[in-house]
Tab-separated table of C-alpha atoms and ligand atoms in Angstrom:
chain	number	residue	atom	x	y	z
A	220	MET	CA	315.992	209.306	193.165
A	221	SER	CA	318.031	210.924	195.925
A	222	ALA	CA	318.669	209.787	199.494
A	223	HIS	CA	320.234	211.140	202.672
A	224	TYR	CA	321.595	209.794	205.942
A	225	GLY	CA	320.575	212.671	208.211
A	226	SER	CA	321.886	215.826	206.567
A	227	ARG	CA	324.374	213.909	204.412
A	228	GLN	CA	323.300	213.214	200.825
A	229	VAL	CA	324.539	209.809	199.609
A	230	LEU	CA	322.525	209.319	196.408
A	231	HIS	CA	322.158	212.150	193.909
A	232	GLY	CA	319.407	211.876	191.278
A	233	VAL	CA	319.975	208.194	190.476
A	234	ASP	CA	317.776	207.267	187.504
A	235	LEU	CA	317.738	203.535	186.869
A	236	CYS	CA	315.372	201.077	185.220
A	237	ILE	CA	316.117	197.350	185.202
A	238	GLN	CA	314.181	195.436	182.577
A	239	VAL	CA	312.586	191.990	182.806
A	240	GLY	CA	315.253	189.369	182.034
A	241	GLU	CA	318.138	191.824	182.210
A	242	ILE	CA	321.365	191.581	184.189
A	243	PHE	CA	322.352	195.074	185.306
A	244	GLY	CA	325.782	195.470	186.889
A	245	LEU	CA	326.165	198.185	189.505
A	246	LEU	CA	329.815	199.196	189.723
A	247	GLY	CA	331.477	201.558	192.120
A	248	ARG	CA	334.396	201.927	194.511
A	249	ASN	CA	334.041	201.495	198.269
A	250	GLY	CA	331.805	204.236	199.592
A	251	ALA	CA	330.317	205.096	196.171
A	252	GLY	CA	326.791	204.413	197.456
A	253	LYS	CA	326.044	200.900	196.121
A	254	THR	CA	324.752	199.520	199.419
A	255	SER	CA	322.728	202.673	199.998
A	256	LEU	CA	321.096	202.229	196.593
A	257	VAL	CA	320.327	198.575	197.376
A	258	ARG	CA	318.891	199.627	200.735
A	259	ALA	CA	316.714	202.206	198.991
A	260	ILE	CA	315.470	199.648	196.430
A	261	CYS	CA	314.589	197.275	199.290
A	262	GLY	CA	312.733	200.032	201.138
A	263	ARG	CA	315.289	200.318	203.960
A	264	LEU	CA	316.359	203.842	203.080
A	265	ALA	CA	313.553	206.211	202.175
A	266	PRO	CA	314.220	208.418	199.135
A	267	SER	CA	314.393	212.114	199.983
A	268	ALA	CA	313.354	212.863	196.382
A	269	GLY	CA	311.943	210.675	193.613
A	270	SER	CA	310.489	207.200	193.985
A	271	ILE	CA	311.167	203.492	193.493
A	272	SER	CA	308.933	200.829	192.032
A	273	VAL	CA	309.732	197.125	191.709
A	274	GLY	CA	307.316	194.938	189.746
A	275	GLY	CA	304.671	197.625	190.285
A	276	ASN	CA	305.177	197.681	194.091
A	277	ARG	CA	306.645	200.472	196.141
A	278	PRO	CA	309.085	198.918	198.654
A	279	ASP	CA	308.289	199.963	202.214
A	280	GLY	CA	310.903	198.174	204.295
A	281	ALA	CA	308.765	195.140	205.089
A	282	SER	CA	309.333	191.940	203.110
A	283	VAL	CA	308.859	192.863	199.454
A	284	PRO	CA	307.489	189.943	197.424
A	285	SER	CA	308.856	191.291	194.171
A	286	ILE	CA	312.462	191.455	195.457
A	287	GLY	CA	314.944	188.720	196.338
A	288	LEU	CA	318.098	189.896	198.112
A	289	VAL	CA	321.315	187.922	198.383
A	290	PRO	CA	323.440	189.961	200.785
A	291	GLN	CA	327.218	190.078	200.710
A	292	ASP	CA	327.482	188.080	203.934
A	293	ILE	CA	325.967	184.615	203.779
A	294	ALA	CA	322.538	184.723	205.426
A	295	LEU	CA	321.627	181.090	206.126
A	296	TYR	CA	321.000	179.018	209.238
A	297	PRO	CA	324.308	177.156	209.692
A	298	ALA	CA	322.951	174.307	211.816
A	299	LEU	CA	320.146	173.474	209.371
A	300	THR	CA	320.469	171.409	206.199
A	301	ILE	CA	320.095	172.917	202.748
A	302	GLN	CA	316.566	171.481	202.516
A	303	GLU	CA	315.600	172.893	205.929
A	304	ASN	CA	317.037	176.310	205.067
A	305	LEU	CA	315.089	176.433	201.829
A	306	GLU	CA	311.888	175.431	203.647
A	307	VAL	CA	312.387	178.254	206.151
A	308	PHE	CA	313.176	180.836	203.482
A	309	GLY	CA	310.272	179.726	201.287
A	310	ARG	CA	307.820	180.140	204.162
A	311	LEU	CA	309.406	183.470	205.237
A	312	SER	CA	308.937	184.821	201.738
A	313	GLY	CA	305.221	184.137	202.025
A	314	LEU	CA	304.871	180.871	200.098
A	315	SER	CA	302.480	178.189	201.337
A	316	ARG	CA	303.942	174.844	202.452
A	317	LYS	CA	302.938	173.266	199.156
A	318	ALA	CA	304.269	176.137	197.020
A	319	THR	CA	307.545	176.021	198.967
A	320	ARG	CA	307.892	172.294	198.281
A	321	LEU	CA	307.285	172.826	194.562
A	322	ALA	CA	309.695	175.781	194.415
A	323	ILE	CA	312.411	173.727	196.151
A	324	GLU	CA	311.921	170.838	193.709
A	325	GLU	CA	312.350	173.243	190.814
A	326	ALA	CA	315.389	174.891	192.405
A	327	ILE	CA	317.083	171.533	192.954
A	328	ASP	CA	317.146	171.073	189.186
A	329	VAL	CA	318.248	174.609	188.375
A	330	ALA	CA	321.048	174.763	190.941
A	331	HIS	CA	321.961	171.041	190.947
A	332	LEU	CA	321.480	170.845	194.713
A	333	GLY	CA	320.159	167.290	194.811
A	334	GLU	CA	323.214	165.420	196.070
A	335	ARG	CA	323.825	167.855	198.984
A	336	LEU	CA	320.238	168.564	200.039
A	337	ASN	CA	320.631	166.890	203.424
A	338	ASP	CA	324.025	168.413	204.223
A	339	ARG	CA	324.207	170.980	206.995
A	340	VAL	CA	325.056	174.467	205.762
A	341	ASP	CA	328.034	174.803	208.122
A	342	HIS	CA	329.599	171.801	206.366
A	343	LEU	CA	329.457	173.465	202.932
A	344	SER	CA	332.194	175.363	201.072
A	345	GLY	CA	331.828	179.108	200.463
A	346	GLY	CA	330.744	178.489	196.864
A	347	TRP	CA	327.984	176.082	197.912
A	348	LYS	CA	326.757	178.474	200.577
A	349	ARG	CA	326.487	181.221	197.939
A	350	ARG	CA	324.592	178.870	195.669
A	351	VAL	CA	322.108	177.992	198.437
A	352	ASN	CA	321.810	181.652	199.398
A	353	ILE	CA	320.813	182.571	195.847
A	354	VAL	CA	318.274	179.735	195.680
A	355	ALA	CA	316.822	180.818	199.032
A	356	ALA	CA	316.326	184.355	197.709
A	357	MET	CA	314.618	183.279	194.474
A	358	LEU	CA	312.194	180.615	195.695
A	359	HIS	CA	309.297	183.064	195.559
A	360	LYS	CA	310.215	184.048	191.983
A	361	PRO	CA	310.895	187.728	192.592
A	362	ALA	CA	310.745	190.180	189.685
A	363	LEU	CA	314.117	191.549	190.801
A	364	LEU	CA	316.963	189.562	192.326
A	365	ILE	CA	319.695	191.649	193.943
A	366	LEU	CA	323.067	189.958	194.264
A	367	ASP	CA	325.630	191.793	196.365
A	368	GLU	CA	329.140	190.603	195.429
A	369	PRO	CA	327.981	187.014	194.864
A	370	THR	CA	331.353	185.548	193.937
A	371	VAL	CA	333.614	187.036	196.596
A	372	GLY	CA	335.738	184.291	198.141
A	373	VAL	CA	334.562	181.455	195.896
A	374	ASP	CA	336.754	179.298	193.667
A	375	VAL	CA	336.617	179.188	189.871
A	376	ASP	CA	334.257	176.179	189.677
A	377	ALA	CA	331.781	177.725	192.108
A	378	ARG	CA	332.046	181.044	190.300
A	379	ASN	CA	331.228	179.378	186.982
A	380	ALA	CA	328.295	177.539	188.578
A	381	LEU	CA	326.988	180.835	189.966
A	382	HIS	CA	327.340	182.492	186.574
A	383	ARG	CA	325.330	179.675	184.998
A	384	MET	CA	322.627	180.103	187.628
A	385	ILE	CA	322.456	183.851	187.080
A	386	GLN	CA	322.161	183.364	183.319
A	387	MET	CA	319.422	180.777	183.804
A	388	LEU	CA	317.459	183.178	186.004
A	389	ARG	CA	317.760	185.849	183.342
A	390	ARG	CA	316.376	183.430	180.752
A	391	ASP	CA	313.387	182.856	183.053
A	392	GLY	CA	312.688	186.611	182.988
A	393	THR	CA	314.110	187.655	186.368
A	394	GLY	CA	315.642	191.138	186.405
A	395	ILE	CA	319.010	190.932	188.145
A	396	LEU	CA	320.929	193.697	189.866
A	397	LEU	CA	324.492	192.508	190.275
A	398	VAL	CA	326.543	194.652	192.634
A	399	THR	CA	330.176	193.911	192.008
A	400	HIS	CA	333.749	195.163	192.196
A	401	ASP	CA	334.698	192.537	189.661
A	402	LEU	CA	334.768	194.451	186.395
A	403	GLN	CA	335.651	191.382	184.319
A	404	GLN	CA	332.649	189.583	185.724
A	405	ALA	CA	330.466	192.567	184.883
A	406	GLU	CA	331.768	192.718	181.326
A	407	LEU	CA	331.155	189.000	180.897
A	408	LEU	CA	327.700	188.723	182.447
A	409	CYS	CA	325.874	192.025	182.308
A	410	ASP	CA	323.569	193.282	179.592
A	411	ARG	CA	324.091	196.786	180.942
A	412	VAL	CA	326.214	198.298	183.660
A	413	GLY	CA	325.955	201.522	185.627
A	414	ILE	CA	328.923	203.261	187.188
A	415	LEU	CA	328.265	204.935	190.514
A	416	LEU	CA	330.736	207.625	191.579
A	417	ASN	CA	330.143	209.543	194.807
A	418	GLY	CA	326.434	208.708	194.784
A	419	ARG	CA	325.903	209.674	191.128
A	420	LEU	CA	325.181	207.183	188.377
A	421	VAL	CA	327.557	208.828	185.934
A	422	LEU	CA	327.215	206.362	183.071
A	423	GLN	CA	324.994	203.434	182.116
A	424	GLY	CA	324.676	201.222	179.066
A	425	ALA	CA	325.826	197.997	177.440
A	426	PRO	CA	329.530	197.425	178.252
A	427	LYS	CA	330.501	197.113	174.573
A	428	MET	CA	328.680	200.289	173.634
A	429	LEU	CA	330.173	202.221	176.567
A	430	LEU	CA	333.674	201.082	175.635
A	431	GLU	CA	333.225	201.935	171.966
A	432	THR	CA	331.871	205.375	172.820
A	433	ALA	CA	334.608	206.150	175.336
A	434	PHE	CA	337.623	204.778	173.473
A	435	SER	CA	336.556	204.780	169.797
A	436	GLY	CA	338.805	201.898	168.790
A	437	ARG	CA	341.910	203.136	170.626
A	438	GLY	CA	343.941	200.770	172.783
A	439	GLU	CA	345.432	200.963	176.249
A	440	PHE	CA	349.117	200.987	177.185
A	441	ILE	CA	349.743	199.519	180.627
A	442	ILE	CA	352.973	199.774	182.604
A	443	GLU	CA	353.424	197.828	185.825
A	444	PHE	CA	356.010	198.727	188.453
A	445	ALA	CA	357.239	196.576	191.320
A	446	GLU	CA	357.219	199.535	193.715
A	447	ILE	CA	355.354	202.815	194.050
A	448	LEU	CA	357.131	205.535	192.059
A	449	LEU	CA	358.886	208.550	193.544
A	450	ASP	CA	357.057	211.865	193.072
A	451	GLY	CA	359.302	213.008	190.205
A	452	GLN	CA	358.882	209.696	188.339
A	453	ALA	CA	355.115	209.799	188.802
A	454	ARG	CA	355.105	213.366	187.452
A	455	THR	CA	357.018	212.248	184.359
A	456	LEU	CA	354.385	209.603	183.629
A	457	ARG	CA	351.539	212.022	184.261
A	458	ASP	CA	353.138	214.504	181.867
A	459	MET	CA	353.088	211.763	179.223
A	460	GLY	CA	349.351	211.339	179.888
A	461	PHE	CA	349.453	208.166	182.035
A	462	MET	CA	347.005	207.698	184.915
A	463	ALA	CA	347.777	205.627	188.000
A	464	ASN	CA	345.531	202.801	189.081
A	465	GLU	CA	344.217	202.681	192.658
A	466	ASN	CA	347.210	200.588	193.763
A	467	ARG	CA	349.592	203.177	192.160
A	468	LEU	CA	351.702	200.320	190.745
A	469	SER	CA	349.926	200.140	187.426
A	470	TRP	CA	349.831	203.095	185.005
A	471	HIS	CA	347.476	203.419	182.038
A	472	LEU	CA	347.357	205.468	178.870
A	473	VAL	CA	344.645	205.295	176.219
A	474	GLY	CA	345.948	205.933	172.717
A	475	ASP	CA	346.610	204.729	169.233
A	476	ARG	CA	348.697	201.579	168.874
A	477	THR	CA	351.335	203.490	166.897
A	478	LEU	CA	352.139	205.744	169.872
A	479	ASP	CA	355.758	205.211	170.897
A	480	CYS	CA	355.138	205.691	174.607
A	481	PHE	CA	356.929	202.553	175.859
A	482	ALA	CA	360.166	203.826	174.294
A	483	ASP	CA	359.529	207.235	175.912
A	484	VAL	CA	359.145	205.531	179.300
A	485	LYS	CA	362.487	203.764	178.872
A	486	ARG	CA	364.128	206.987	177.660
A	487	ALA	CA	362.885	208.713	180.830
A	488	GLY	CA	364.969	206.204	182.833
A	489	LEU	CA	361.990	204.359	184.356
A	490	ASP	CA	362.321	200.647	184.907
A	491	PRO	CA	358.904	198.949	184.684
A	492	ARG	CA	358.385	195.309	185.609
A	493	GLU	CA	356.094	194.831	182.636
A	494	MET	CA	354.599	196.799	179.732
A	495	HIS	CA	351.759	195.707	177.470
A	496	PHE	CA	349.118	196.968	175.095
A	497	ARG	CA	345.503	195.733	175.143
A	498	GLN	CA	341.904	196.530	174.268
A	499	PRO	CA	340.451	198.738	177.019
A	500	GLY	CA	337.996	197.037	179.362
A	501	LEU	CA	335.517	198.289	181.929
A	502	ASP	CA	338.381	198.722	184.387
A	503	SER	CA	339.952	201.250	181.961
A	504	LEU	CA	336.658	203.099	181.696
A	505	PHE	CA	336.300	203.086	185.450
A	506	LEU	CA	339.770	204.523	185.962
A	507	TRP	CA	339.204	207.179	183.327
A	508	LEU	CA	335.867	208.250	184.876
A	509	SER	CA	337.293	208.304	188.407
A	510	GLN	CA	340.123	210.503	187.194
A	511	GLN	CA	337.702	212.911	185.532
A	512	GLN	CA	335.653	213.030	188.722
A	513	CYS	CA	338.767	213.864	190.782
A	514	GLU	CA	339.737	216.641	188.369
A	515	TYR	CA	336.179	217.973	188.419
A	516	ALA	CA	336.128	217.882	192.259
A	517	SER	CA	339.508	219.616	192.582
A	518	GLU	CA	338.460	222.292	190.089
A	519	GLY	CA	335.336	222.793	192.207
A	520	VAL	CA	337.440	223.288	195.330
A	521	ALA	CA	339.915	225.698	193.682
B	1408	ATP	N1	324.156	204.557	208.191
B	1408	ATP	C1	324.929	205.499	207.653
B	1408	ATP	N2	324.991	206.745	208.175
B	1408	ATP	C2	325.746	207.717	207.628
B	1408	ATP	N3	326.522	207.538	206.536
B	1408	ATP	C3	326.517	206.313	205.974
B	1408	ATP	C4	325.738	205.230	206.491
B	1408	ATP	N4	325.943	204.139	205.710
B	1408	ATP	C5	326.813	204.518	204.757
B	1408	ATP	N5	327.146	205.819	204.908
B	1408	ATP	C6	328.046	206.605	204.036
B	1408	ATP	O1	327.417	206.701	202.758
B	1408	ATP	C7	328.384	206.595	201.726
B	1408	ATP	C8	327.986	205.442	200.804
B	1408	ATP	O2	328.123	204.221	201.546
B	1408	ATP	P1	327.706	202.821	200.940
B	1408	ATP	O3	327.868	201.790	202.027
B	1408	ATP	O4	326.377	202.942	200.300
B	1408	ATP	O5	328.838	202.629	199.819
B	1408	ATP	P2	329.238	201.293	199.025
B	1408	ATP	O6	329.460	201.720	197.617
B	1408	ATP	O7	328.248	200.233	199.265
B	1408	ATP	O8	330.619	200.909	199.691
B	1408	ATP	P3	331.256	199.414	199.896
B	1408	ATP	O9	331.654	198.948	198.534
B	1408	ATP	O10	332.429	199.718	200.775
B	1408	ATP	O11	330.222	198.551	200.558
B	1408	ATP	C9	329.738	206.370	202.394
B	1408	ATP	O12	330.409	207.588	202.429
B	1408	ATP	C10	329.366	205.895	203.791
B	1408	ATP	O13	330.336	206.318	204.717
């Protein structure tokens, strides 16, 4: 599936299938096209090529019964209580009064909302608002629940509660598209992830399988600096094969544990704040892919 804003192409041949009861993590930097893909799935951005089907329906921009969307910004009525919000959202998603009541009763158990049901939303913490927002989006039991950065700005307890809720929904057979910048969260929760770079889904699969394929048992050397390096110092590290993270303070090299690169760094007169060796995670894969993409783009320009 491809999509444009006017003459500008933002999604390039994205091929994605989310299974029943699967958590699929959509990963990508700012501007990669994640929101555009979500908009396309919800029928708010028409594909310029290809098609989209959710639970057998083709989204057309109107309310789509097979989709539940939890946007990045909390979308609740602040002056209403949790109960009142859920009643409104249940009815808006097309449920009858009776079906809404039953769905809310069920959700109270799943999300442990009981004790706060009569609290006004504007009196809730960020974590509670997220929890209510997710419940509001799933009352009509959508085939696909889309969660856009669901744990941004919530504390550890709320984050754990949200993770439990997401896992419970998966067990009930809901397909979940989790859009996140949090690569640790993706590695922990997702059955599969897809990495979107410049509108292209460049890789998708189970995190463990992707990591094994990309790194084949090698580890990752990480060097952290307190300040951004001078050009010459950065060149020295690049010549050794290190890649800089987005913040340019952390440098990464994938290699065999026996590699003596930390000693080489010291010999080169660099003074890192910290050096360690670890198993590569999705963040390593992400960095490696982004680097390849940059090299590919600069070769294209040359
Ligand atoms: N309405 C629009 N008109 C034109 N270009 C747009 C529009 N919305 C987004 N874009 C561009 O499309 C590209 C993808 O944007 P999109 O918002 O989908 O990325 P994203 O991965 O969701 O980013 P973020 O993580 O910052 O939300 C960006 O280059 C953006 O500038």
